[in-house]
PDB file of C-alpha atoms in Angstrom:
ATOM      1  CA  UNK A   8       0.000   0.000   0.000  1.00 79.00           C
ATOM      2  CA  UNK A   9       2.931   2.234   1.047  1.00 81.00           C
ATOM      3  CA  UNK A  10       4.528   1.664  -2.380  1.00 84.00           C
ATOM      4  CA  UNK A  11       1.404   2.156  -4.604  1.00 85.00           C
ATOM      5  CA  UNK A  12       0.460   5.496  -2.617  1.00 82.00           C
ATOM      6  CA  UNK A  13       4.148   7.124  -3.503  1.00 82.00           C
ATOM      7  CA  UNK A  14       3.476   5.757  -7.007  1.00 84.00           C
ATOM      8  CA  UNK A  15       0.118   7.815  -7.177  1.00 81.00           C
ATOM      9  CA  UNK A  16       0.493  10.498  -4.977  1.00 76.00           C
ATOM     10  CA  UNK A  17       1.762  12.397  -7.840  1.00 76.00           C
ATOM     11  CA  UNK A  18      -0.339  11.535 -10.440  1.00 80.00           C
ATOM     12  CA  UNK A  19      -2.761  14.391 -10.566  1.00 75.00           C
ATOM     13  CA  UNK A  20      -0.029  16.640 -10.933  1.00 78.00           C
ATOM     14  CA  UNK A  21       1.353  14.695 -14.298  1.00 85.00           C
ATOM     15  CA  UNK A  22      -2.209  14.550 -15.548  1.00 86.00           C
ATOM     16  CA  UNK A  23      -2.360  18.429 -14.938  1.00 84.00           C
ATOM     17  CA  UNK A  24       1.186  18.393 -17.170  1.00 87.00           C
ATOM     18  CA  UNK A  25       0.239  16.036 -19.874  1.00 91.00           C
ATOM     19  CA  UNK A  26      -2.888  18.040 -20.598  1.00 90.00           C
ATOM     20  CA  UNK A  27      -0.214  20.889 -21.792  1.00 89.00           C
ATOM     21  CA  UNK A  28       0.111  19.184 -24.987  1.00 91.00           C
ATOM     22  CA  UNK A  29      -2.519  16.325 -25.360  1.00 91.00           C
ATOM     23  CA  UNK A  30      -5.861  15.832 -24.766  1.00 89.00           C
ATOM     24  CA  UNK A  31      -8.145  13.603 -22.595  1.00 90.00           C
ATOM     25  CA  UNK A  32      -8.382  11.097 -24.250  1.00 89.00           C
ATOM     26  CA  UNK A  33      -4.978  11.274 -25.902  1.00 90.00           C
ATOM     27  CA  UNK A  34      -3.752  11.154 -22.317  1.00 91.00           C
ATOM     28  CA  UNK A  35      -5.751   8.375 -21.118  1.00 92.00           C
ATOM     29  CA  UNK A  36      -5.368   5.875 -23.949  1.00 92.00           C
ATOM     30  CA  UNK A  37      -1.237   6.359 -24.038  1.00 93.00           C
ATOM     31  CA  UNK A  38      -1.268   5.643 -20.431  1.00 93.00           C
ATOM     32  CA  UNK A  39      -3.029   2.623 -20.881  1.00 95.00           C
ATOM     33  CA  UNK A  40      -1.050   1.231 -23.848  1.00 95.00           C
ATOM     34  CA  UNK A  41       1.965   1.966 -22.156  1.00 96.00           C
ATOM     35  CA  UNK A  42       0.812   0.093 -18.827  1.00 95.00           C
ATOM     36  CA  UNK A  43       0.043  -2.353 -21.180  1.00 96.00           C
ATOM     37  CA  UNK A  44       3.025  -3.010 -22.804  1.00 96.00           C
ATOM     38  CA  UNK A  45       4.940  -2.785 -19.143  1.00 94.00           C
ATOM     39  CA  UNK A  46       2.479  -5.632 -17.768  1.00 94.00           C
ATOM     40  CA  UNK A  47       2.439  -7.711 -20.917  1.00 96.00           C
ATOM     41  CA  UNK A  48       5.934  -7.904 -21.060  1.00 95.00           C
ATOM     42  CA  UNK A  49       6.623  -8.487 -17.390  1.00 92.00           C
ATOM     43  CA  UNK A  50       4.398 -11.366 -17.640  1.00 94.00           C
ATOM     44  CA  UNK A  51       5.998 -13.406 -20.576  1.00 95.00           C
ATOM     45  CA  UNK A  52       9.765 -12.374 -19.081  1.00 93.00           C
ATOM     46  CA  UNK A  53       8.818 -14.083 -16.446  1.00 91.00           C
ATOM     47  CA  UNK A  54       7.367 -16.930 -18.263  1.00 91.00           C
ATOM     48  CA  UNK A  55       3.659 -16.522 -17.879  1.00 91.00           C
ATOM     49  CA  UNK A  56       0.858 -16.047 -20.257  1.00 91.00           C
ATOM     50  CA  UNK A  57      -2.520 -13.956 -20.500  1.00 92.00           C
ATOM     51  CA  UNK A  58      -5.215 -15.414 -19.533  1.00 89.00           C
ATOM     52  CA  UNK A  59      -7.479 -17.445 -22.026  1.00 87.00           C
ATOM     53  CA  UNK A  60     -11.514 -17.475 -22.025  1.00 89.00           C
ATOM     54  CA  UNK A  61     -14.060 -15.475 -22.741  1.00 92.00           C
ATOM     55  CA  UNK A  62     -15.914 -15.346 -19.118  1.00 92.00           C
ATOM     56  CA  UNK A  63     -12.682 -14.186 -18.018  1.00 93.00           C
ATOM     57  CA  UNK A  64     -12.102 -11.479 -20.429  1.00 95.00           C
ATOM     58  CA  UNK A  65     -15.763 -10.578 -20.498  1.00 95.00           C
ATOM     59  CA  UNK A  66     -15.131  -9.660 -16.122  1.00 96.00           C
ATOM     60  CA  UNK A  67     -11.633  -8.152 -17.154  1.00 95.00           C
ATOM     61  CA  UNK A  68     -13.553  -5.825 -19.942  1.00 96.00           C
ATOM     62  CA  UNK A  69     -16.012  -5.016 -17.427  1.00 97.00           C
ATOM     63  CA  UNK A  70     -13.355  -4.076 -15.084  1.00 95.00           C
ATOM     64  CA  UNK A  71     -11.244  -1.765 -17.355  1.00 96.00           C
ATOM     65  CA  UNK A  72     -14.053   0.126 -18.160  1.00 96.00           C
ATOM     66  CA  UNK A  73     -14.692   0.830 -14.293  1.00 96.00           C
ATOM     67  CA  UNK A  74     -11.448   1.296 -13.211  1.00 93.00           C
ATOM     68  CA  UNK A  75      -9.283   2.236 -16.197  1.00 93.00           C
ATOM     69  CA  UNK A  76     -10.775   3.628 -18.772  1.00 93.00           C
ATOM     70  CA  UNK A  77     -13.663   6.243 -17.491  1.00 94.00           C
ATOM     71  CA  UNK A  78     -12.427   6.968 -14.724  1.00 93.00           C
ATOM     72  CA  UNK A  79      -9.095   8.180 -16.013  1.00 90.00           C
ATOM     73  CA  UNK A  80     -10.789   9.912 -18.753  1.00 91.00           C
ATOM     74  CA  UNK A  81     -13.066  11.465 -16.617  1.00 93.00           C
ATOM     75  CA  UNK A  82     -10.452  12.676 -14.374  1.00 90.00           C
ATOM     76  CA  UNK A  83      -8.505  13.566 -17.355  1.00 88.00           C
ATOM     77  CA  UNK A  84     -11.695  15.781 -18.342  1.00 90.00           C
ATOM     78  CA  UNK A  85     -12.321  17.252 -14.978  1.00 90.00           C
ATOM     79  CA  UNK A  86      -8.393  18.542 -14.510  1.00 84.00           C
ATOM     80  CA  UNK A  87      -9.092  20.489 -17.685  1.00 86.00           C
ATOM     81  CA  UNK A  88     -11.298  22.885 -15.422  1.00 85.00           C
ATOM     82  CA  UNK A  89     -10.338  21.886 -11.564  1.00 80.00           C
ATOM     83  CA  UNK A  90      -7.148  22.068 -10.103  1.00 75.00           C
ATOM     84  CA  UNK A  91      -5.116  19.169  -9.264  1.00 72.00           C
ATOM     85  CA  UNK A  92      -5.214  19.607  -5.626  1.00 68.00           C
ATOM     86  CA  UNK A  93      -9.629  19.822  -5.950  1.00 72.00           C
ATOM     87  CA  UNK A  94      -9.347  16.353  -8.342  1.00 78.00           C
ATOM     88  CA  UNK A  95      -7.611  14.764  -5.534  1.00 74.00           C
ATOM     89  CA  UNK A  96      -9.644  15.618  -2.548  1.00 72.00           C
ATOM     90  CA  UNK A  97     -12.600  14.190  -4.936  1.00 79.00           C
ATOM     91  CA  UNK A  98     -11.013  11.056  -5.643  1.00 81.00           C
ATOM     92  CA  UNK A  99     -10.743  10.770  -1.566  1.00 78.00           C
ATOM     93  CA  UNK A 100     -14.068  10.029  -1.735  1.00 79.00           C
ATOM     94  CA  UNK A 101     -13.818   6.983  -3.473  1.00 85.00           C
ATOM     95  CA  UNK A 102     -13.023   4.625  -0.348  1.00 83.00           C
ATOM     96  CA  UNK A 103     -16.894   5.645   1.334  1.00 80.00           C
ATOM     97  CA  UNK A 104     -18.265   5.453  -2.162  1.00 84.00           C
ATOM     98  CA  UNK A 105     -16.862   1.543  -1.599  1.00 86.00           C
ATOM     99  CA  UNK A 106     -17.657   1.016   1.615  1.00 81.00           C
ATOM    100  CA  UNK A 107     -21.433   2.886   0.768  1.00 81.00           C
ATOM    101  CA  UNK A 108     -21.884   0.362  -2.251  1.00 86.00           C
ATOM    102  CA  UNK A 109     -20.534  -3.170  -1.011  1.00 83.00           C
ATOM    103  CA  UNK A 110     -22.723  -3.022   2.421  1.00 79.00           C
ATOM    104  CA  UNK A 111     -25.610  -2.029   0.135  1.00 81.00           C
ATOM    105  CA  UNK A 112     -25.284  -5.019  -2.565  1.00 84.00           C
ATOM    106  CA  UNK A 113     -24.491  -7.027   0.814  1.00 78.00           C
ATOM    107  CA  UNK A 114     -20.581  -7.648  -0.682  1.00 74.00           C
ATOM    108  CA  UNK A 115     -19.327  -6.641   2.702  1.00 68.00           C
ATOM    109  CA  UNK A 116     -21.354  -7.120   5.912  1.00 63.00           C
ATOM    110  CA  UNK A 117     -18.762  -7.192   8.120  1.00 66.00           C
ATOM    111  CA  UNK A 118     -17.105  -3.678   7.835  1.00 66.00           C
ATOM    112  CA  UNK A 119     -17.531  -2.990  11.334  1.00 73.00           C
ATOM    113  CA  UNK A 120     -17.328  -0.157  13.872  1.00 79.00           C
ATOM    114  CA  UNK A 121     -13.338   0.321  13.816  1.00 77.00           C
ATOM    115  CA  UNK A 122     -13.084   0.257  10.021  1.00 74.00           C
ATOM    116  CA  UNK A 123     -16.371   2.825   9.401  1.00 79.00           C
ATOM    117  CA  UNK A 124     -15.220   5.001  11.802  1.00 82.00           C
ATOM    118  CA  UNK A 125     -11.404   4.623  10.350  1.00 78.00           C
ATOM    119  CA  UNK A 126     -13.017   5.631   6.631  1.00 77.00           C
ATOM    120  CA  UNK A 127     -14.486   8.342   8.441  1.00 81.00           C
ATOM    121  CA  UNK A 128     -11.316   9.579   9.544  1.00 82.00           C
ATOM    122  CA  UNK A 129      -9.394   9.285   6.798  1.00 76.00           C
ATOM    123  CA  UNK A 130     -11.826  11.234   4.534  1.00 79.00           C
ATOM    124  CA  UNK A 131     -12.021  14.329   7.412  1.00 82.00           C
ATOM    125  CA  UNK A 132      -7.988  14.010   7.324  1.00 78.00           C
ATOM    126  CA  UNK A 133      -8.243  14.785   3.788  1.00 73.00           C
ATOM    127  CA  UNK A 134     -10.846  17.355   3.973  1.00 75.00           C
ATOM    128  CA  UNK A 135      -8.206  19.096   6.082  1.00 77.00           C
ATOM    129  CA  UNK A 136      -5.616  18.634   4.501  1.00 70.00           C
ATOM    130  CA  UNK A 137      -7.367  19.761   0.868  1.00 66.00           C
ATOM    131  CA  UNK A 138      -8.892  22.793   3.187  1.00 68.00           C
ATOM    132  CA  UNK A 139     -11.251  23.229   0.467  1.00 61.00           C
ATOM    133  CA  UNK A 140     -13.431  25.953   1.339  1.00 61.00           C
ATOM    134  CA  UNK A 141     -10.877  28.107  -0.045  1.00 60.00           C
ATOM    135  CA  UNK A 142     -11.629  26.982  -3.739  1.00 52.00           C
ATOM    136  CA  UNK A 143     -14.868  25.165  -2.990  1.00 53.00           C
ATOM    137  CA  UNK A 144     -16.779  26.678  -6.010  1.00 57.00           C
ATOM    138  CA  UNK A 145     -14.582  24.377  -7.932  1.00 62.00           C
ATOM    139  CA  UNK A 146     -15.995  21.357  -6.538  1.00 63.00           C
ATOM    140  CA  UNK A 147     -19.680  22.532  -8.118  1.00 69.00           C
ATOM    141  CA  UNK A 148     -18.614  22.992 -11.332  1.00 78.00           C
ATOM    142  CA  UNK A 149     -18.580  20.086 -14.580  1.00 85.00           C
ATOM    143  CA  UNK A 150     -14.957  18.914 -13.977  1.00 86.00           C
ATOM    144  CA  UNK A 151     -15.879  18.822 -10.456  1.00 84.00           C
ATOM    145  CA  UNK A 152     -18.965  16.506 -11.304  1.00 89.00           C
ATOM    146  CA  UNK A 153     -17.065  14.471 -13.554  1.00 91.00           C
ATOM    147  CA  UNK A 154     -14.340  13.800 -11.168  1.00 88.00           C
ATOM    148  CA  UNK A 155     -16.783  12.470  -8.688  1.00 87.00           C
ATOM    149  CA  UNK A 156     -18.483  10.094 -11.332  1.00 93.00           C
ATOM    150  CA  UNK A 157     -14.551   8.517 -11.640  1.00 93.00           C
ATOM    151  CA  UNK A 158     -14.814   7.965  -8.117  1.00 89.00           C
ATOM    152  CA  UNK A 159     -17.527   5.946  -8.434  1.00 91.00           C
ATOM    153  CA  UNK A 160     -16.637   4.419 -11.224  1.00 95.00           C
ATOM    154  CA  UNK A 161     -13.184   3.198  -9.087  1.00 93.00           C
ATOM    155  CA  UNK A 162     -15.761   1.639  -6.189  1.00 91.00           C
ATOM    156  CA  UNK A 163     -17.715   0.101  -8.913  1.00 95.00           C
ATOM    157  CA  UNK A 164     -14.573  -1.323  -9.973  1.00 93.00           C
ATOM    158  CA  UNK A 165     -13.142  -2.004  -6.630  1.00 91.00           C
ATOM    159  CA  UNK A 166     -16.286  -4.710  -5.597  1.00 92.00           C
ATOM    160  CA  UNK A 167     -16.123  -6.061  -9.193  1.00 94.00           C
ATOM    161  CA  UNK A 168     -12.617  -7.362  -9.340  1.00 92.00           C
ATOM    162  CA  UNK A 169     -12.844  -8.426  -5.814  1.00 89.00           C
ATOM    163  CA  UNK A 170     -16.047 -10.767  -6.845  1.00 89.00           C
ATOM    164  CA  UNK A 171     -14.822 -11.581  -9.639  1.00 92.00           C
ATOM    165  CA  UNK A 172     -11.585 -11.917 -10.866  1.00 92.00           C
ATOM    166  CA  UNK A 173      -9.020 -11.879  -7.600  1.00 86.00           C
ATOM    167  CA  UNK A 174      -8.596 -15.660  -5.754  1.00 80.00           C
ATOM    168  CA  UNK A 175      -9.179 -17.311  -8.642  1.00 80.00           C
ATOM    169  CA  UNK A 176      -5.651 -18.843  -9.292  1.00 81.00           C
ATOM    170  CA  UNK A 177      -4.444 -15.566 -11.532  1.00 86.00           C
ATOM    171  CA  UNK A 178      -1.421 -13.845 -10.900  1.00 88.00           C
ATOM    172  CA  UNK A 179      -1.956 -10.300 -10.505  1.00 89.00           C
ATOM    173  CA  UNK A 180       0.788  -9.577 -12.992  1.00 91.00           C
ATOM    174  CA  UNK A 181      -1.465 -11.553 -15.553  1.00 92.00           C
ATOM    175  CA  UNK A 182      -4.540  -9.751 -14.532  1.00 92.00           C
ATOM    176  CA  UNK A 183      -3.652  -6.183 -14.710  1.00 92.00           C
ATOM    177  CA  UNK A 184      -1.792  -6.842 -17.572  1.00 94.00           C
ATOM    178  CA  UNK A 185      -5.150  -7.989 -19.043  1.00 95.00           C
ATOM    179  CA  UNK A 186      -7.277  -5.388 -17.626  1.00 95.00           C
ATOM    180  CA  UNK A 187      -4.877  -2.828 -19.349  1.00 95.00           C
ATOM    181  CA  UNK A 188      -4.652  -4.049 -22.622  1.00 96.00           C
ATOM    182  CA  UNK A 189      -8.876  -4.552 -22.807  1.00 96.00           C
ATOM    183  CA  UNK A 190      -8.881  -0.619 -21.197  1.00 95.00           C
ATOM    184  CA  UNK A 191      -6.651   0.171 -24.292  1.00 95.00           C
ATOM    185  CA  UNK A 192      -9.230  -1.632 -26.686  1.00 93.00           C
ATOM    186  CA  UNK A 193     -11.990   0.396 -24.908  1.00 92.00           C
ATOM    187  CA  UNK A 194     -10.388   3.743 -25.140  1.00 91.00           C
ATOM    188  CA  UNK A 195      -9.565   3.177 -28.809  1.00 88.00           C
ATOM    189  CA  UNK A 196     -12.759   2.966 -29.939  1.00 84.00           C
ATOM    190  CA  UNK A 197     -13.527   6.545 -28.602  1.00 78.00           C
ATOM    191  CA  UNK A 198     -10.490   8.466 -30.102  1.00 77.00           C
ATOM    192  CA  UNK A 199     -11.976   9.561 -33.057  1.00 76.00           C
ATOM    193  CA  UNK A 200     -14.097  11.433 -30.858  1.00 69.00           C
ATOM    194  CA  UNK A 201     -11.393  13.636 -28.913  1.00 66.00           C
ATOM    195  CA  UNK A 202      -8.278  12.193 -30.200  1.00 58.00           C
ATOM    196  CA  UNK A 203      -7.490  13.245 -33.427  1.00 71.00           C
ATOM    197  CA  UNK A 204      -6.790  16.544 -31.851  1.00 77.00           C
ATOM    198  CA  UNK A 205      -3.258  17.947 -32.929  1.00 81.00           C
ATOM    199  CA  UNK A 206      -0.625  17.254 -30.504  1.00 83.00           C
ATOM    200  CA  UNK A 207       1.935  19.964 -29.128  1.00 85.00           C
ATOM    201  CA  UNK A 208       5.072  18.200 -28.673  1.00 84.00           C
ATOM    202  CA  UNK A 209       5.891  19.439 -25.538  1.00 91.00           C
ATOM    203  CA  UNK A 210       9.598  17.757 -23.480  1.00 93.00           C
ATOM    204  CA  UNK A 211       7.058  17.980 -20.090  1.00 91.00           C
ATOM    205  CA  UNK A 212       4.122  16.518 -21.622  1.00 92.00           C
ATOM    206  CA  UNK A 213       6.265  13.399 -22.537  1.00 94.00           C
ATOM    207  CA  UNK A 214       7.653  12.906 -19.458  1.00 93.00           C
ATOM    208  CA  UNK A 215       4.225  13.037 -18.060  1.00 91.00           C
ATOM    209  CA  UNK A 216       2.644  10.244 -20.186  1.00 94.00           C
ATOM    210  CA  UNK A 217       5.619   8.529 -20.022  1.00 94.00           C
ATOM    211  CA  UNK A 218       5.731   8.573 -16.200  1.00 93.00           C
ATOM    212  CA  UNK A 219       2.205   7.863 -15.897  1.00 92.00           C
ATOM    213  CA  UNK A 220       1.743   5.318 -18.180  1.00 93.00           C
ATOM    214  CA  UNK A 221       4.702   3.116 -16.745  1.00 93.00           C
ATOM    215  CA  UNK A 222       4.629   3.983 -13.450  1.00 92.00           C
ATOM    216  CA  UNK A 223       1.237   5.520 -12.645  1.00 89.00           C
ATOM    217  CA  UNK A 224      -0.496   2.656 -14.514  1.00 90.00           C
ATOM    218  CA  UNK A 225       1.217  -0.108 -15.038  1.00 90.00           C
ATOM    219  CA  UNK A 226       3.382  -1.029 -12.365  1.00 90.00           C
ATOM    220  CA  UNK A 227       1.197   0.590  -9.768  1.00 88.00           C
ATOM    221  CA  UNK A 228      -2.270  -1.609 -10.875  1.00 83.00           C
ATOM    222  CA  UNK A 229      -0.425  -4.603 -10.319  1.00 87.00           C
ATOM    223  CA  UNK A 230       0.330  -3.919  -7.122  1.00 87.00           C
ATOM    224  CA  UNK A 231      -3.599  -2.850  -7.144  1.00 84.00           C
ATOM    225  CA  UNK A 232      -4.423  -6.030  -7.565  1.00 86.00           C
ATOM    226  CA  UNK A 233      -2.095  -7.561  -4.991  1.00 85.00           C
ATOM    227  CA  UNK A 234      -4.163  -5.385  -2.139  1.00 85.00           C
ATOM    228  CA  UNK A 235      -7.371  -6.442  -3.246  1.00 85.00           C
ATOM    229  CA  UNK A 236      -6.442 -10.076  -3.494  1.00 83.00           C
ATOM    230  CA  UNK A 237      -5.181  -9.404   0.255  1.00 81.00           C
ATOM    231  CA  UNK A 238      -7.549  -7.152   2.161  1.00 78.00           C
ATOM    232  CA  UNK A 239     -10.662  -6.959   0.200  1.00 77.00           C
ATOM    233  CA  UNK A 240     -12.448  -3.901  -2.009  1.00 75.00           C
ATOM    234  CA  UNK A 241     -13.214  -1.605   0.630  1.00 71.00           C
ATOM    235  CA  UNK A 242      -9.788  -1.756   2.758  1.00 70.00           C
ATOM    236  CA  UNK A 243      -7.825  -2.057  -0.593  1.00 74.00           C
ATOM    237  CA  UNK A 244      -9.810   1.270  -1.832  1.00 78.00           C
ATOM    238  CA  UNK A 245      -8.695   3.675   1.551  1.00 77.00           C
ATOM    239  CA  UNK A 246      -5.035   3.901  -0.728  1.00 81.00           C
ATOM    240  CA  UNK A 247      -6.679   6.520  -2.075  1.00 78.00           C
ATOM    241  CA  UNK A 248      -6.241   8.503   1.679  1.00 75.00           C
ATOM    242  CA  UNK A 249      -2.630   8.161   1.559  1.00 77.00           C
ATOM    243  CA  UNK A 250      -1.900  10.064  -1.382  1.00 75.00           C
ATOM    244  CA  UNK A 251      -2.555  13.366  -0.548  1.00 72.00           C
ATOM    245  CA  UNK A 252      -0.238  12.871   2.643  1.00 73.00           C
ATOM    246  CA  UNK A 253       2.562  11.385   0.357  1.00 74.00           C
ATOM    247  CA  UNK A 254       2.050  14.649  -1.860  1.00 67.00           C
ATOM    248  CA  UNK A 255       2.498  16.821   1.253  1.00 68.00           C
ATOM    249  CA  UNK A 256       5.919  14.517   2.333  1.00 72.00           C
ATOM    250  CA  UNK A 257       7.430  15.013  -0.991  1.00 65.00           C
ATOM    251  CA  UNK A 258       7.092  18.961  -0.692  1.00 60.00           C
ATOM    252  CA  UNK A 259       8.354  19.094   2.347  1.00 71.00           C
ATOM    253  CA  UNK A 260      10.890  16.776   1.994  1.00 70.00           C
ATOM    254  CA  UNK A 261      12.270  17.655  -1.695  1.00 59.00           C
ATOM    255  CA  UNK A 262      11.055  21.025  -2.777  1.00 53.00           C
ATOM    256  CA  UNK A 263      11.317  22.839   0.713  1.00 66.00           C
ATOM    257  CA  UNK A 264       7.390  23.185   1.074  1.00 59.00           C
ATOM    258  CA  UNK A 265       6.657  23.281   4.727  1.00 67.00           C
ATOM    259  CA  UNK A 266       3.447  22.188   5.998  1.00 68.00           C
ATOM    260  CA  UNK A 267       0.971  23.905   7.518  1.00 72.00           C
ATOM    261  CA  UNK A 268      -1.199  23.387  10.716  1.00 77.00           C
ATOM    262  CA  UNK A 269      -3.770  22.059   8.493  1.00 75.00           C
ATOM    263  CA  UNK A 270      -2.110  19.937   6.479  1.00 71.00           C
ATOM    264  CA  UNK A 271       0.070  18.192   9.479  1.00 73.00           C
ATOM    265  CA  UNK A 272      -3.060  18.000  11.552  1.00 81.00           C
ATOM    266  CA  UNK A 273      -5.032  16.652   8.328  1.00 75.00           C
ATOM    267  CA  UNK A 274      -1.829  13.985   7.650  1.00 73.00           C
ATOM    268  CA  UNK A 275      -2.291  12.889  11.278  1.00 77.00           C
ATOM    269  CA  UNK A 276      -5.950  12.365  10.748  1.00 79.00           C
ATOM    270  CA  UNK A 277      -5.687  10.537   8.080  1.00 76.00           C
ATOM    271  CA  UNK A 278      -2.441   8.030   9.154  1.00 75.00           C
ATOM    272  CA  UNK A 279      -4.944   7.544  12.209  1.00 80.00           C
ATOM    273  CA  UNK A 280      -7.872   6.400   9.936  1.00 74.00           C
ATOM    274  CA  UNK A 281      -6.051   4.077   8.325  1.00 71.00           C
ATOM    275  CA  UNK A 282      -4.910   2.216  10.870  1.00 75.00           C
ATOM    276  CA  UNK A 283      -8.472   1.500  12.266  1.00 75.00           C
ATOM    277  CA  UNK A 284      -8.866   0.214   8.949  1.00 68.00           C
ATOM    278  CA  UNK A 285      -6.301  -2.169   8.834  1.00 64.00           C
ATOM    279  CA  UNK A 286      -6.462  -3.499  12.515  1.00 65.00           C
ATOM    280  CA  UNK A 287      -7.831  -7.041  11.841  1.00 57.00           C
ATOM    281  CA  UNK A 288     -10.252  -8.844  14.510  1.00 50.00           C
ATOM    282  CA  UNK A 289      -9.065 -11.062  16.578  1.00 47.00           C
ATOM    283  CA  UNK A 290     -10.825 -14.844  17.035  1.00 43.00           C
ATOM    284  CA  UNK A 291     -12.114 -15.600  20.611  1.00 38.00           C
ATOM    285  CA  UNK A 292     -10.605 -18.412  22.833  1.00 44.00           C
ATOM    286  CA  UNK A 293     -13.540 -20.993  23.242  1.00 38.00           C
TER     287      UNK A 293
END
């Protein structure tokens, strides 16, 4: 979890970049090739395969649409319009949307006390940290609404591949790798809609896809996967908390950026949270 948030805690910010010289969904489907081609050729190096059948690639299709392909569109969209920092207090949301959506479906009863009140937490740490009744018109506006619609999208996704496609005797190397290319597929078939758009070769634009689409999506779904397979949708979703804090420790600790009361205080919040969501129950002695 640790490694995955330092892997996304920047990504709004390169999304923010590559938008200086492609578009949405120019952005989103080089990402997801590149991811692609990471995964795909992680798995054969180390002497696996893809996955055959079409149940299987029917859930993995399903998947990438939920968690790859419109939500990183739509986030894509949204950051045309909403500042990086309002994006990411939005995508915060996404672990209550998860915890909201897999009590109701009755995917996960057994949340508990500890673990609500630990999502709880962690989204008021955020809040806090994000402070955003400074720009909070932004959050009312279209890229703020579309935004929010990713986040659902990712707790959507989050249930799905825990029902259906993690514990199933897949590596998660194979499955992201999957999920990726079929998110490419899907985000081909909309680029003559908004990708035809001339591109403005741009050395920080690159850099940006290049860095998201290795990094940002590739090696950071797999270890997606991996925290799913472990702890489940809605504990696998509170990553999402952490990045804002790793944002925050990266200013401070490369660029000089001290933190405020509000942000430390927010930070503290949310390290708090998730710990209540990762204490697990113990069994009691007979």
């Amino acid at each position: 979890m640790g490694a995955l948030a330092l892997i996304w805690g920047s990504g709004f910010l390169w999304i923010k970049v590559a938008l200086r010289g492609f578009s949405p969904t120019q952005v989103t489907l080089m990402r997801l090739v590149l991811g692609a081609l990471v995964l795909v050729i992680m798995v054969y190096a180390q002497g696996r395969r893809l996955p055959r059948g079409w149940k299987l690639w029917g859930h993995l299709t399903v998947a990438a649409l939920f968690a790859n392909a419109a939500p990183y569109l739509l986030f894509a969209i949204g950051e045309q319009t909403v500042s990086s920092s309002t994006a990411g207090i939005i995508n915060c949301t996404t672990p209550l949307w998860t915890m909201l959506l897999a009590y109701t479906i009755g995917h996960d009863r057994t949340i508990g006390v500890r673990r609500t009140a630990g999502l709880l937490l962690g989204f008021a740490g955020t809040v806090v940290i994000f402070t955003p009744w400074s720009t909070g018109t932004q959050l009312m506006t279209f890229g703020g609404f579309a935004c929010l619609l990713a986040s659902v999208c990712y707790a959507i996704s989050y249930i799905y591949m825990d029902r259906f496609l993690v514990n199933r005797g897949m590596p998660p190397i194979a499955l992201s790798a999957s999920q990726l290319t079929a998110a490419s597929g899907l985000l081909l078939a909309s680029t003559p809609i908004d990708g035809m758009r001339p591109i403005i070769v741009r050395p920080d634009a690159l850099v940006a896809i290049v860095i998201l689409g290795v990094l940002g999506t590739g090696v950071a779904y797999e270890l997606n996967y991996r925290i799913i397979e472990e702890d489940g949708a809605v504990v696998g979703s509170v990553v999402t908390y952490l990045l804002p804090v790793v944002a925050i420790s990266l200013g401070w600790l490369v660029l000089g950026e001290v933190p405020t009361a509000f942000t430390a205080l927010g930070a503290g919040t949310v390290l708090v949270g998730i710990t209540l969501t990762r204490i697990r129950s113990q069994p009691r002695n007979s």
